[in-house]
Coordinates of C-alpha atoms in Angstrom, one line a residue:
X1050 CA 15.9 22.3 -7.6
X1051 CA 16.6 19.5 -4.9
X1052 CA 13.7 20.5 -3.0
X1053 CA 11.7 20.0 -6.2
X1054 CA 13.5 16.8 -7.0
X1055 CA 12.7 15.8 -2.7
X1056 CA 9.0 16.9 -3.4
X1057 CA 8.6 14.4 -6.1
X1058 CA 10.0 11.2 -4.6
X1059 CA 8.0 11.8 -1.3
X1060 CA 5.4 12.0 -3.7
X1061 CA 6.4 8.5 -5.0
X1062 CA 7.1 7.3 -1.8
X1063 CA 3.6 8.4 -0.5
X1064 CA 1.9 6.5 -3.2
X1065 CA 3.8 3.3 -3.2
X1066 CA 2.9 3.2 0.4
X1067 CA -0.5 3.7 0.1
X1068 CA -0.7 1.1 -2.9
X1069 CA 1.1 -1.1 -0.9
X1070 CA -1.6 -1.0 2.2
X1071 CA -4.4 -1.1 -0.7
X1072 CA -2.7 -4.4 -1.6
X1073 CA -2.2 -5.5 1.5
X1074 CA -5.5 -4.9 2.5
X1075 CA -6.6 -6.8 -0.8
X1076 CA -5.1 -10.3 0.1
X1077 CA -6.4 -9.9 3.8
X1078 CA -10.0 -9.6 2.6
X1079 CA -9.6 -12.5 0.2
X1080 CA -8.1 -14.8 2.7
X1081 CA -10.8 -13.7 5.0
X1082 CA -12.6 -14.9 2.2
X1083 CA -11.5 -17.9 1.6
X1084 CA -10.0 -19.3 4.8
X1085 CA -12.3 -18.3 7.7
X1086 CA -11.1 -20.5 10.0
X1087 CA -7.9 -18.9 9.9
X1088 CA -9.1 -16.0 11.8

């Protein structure tokens, strides 16, 4: 049962990650975008 339970919010964890770096990845492409000379 707590394995299960462990499963599940690695799970969670694993995809708030990943949509975190999607985001993240978001905003640098549209600053890129919009502010070259930034970079």
């Amino acid at each position: 049962m707590v394995s299960l339970v462990l499963t599940c919010l690695l799970k969670v964890l694993l995809m708030l990650i990943w949509l975190f770096v999607l985001l993240s990845n978001l905003c640098l492409t549209i600053l890129y975008r919009c502010y070259p000379q930034f970079f």
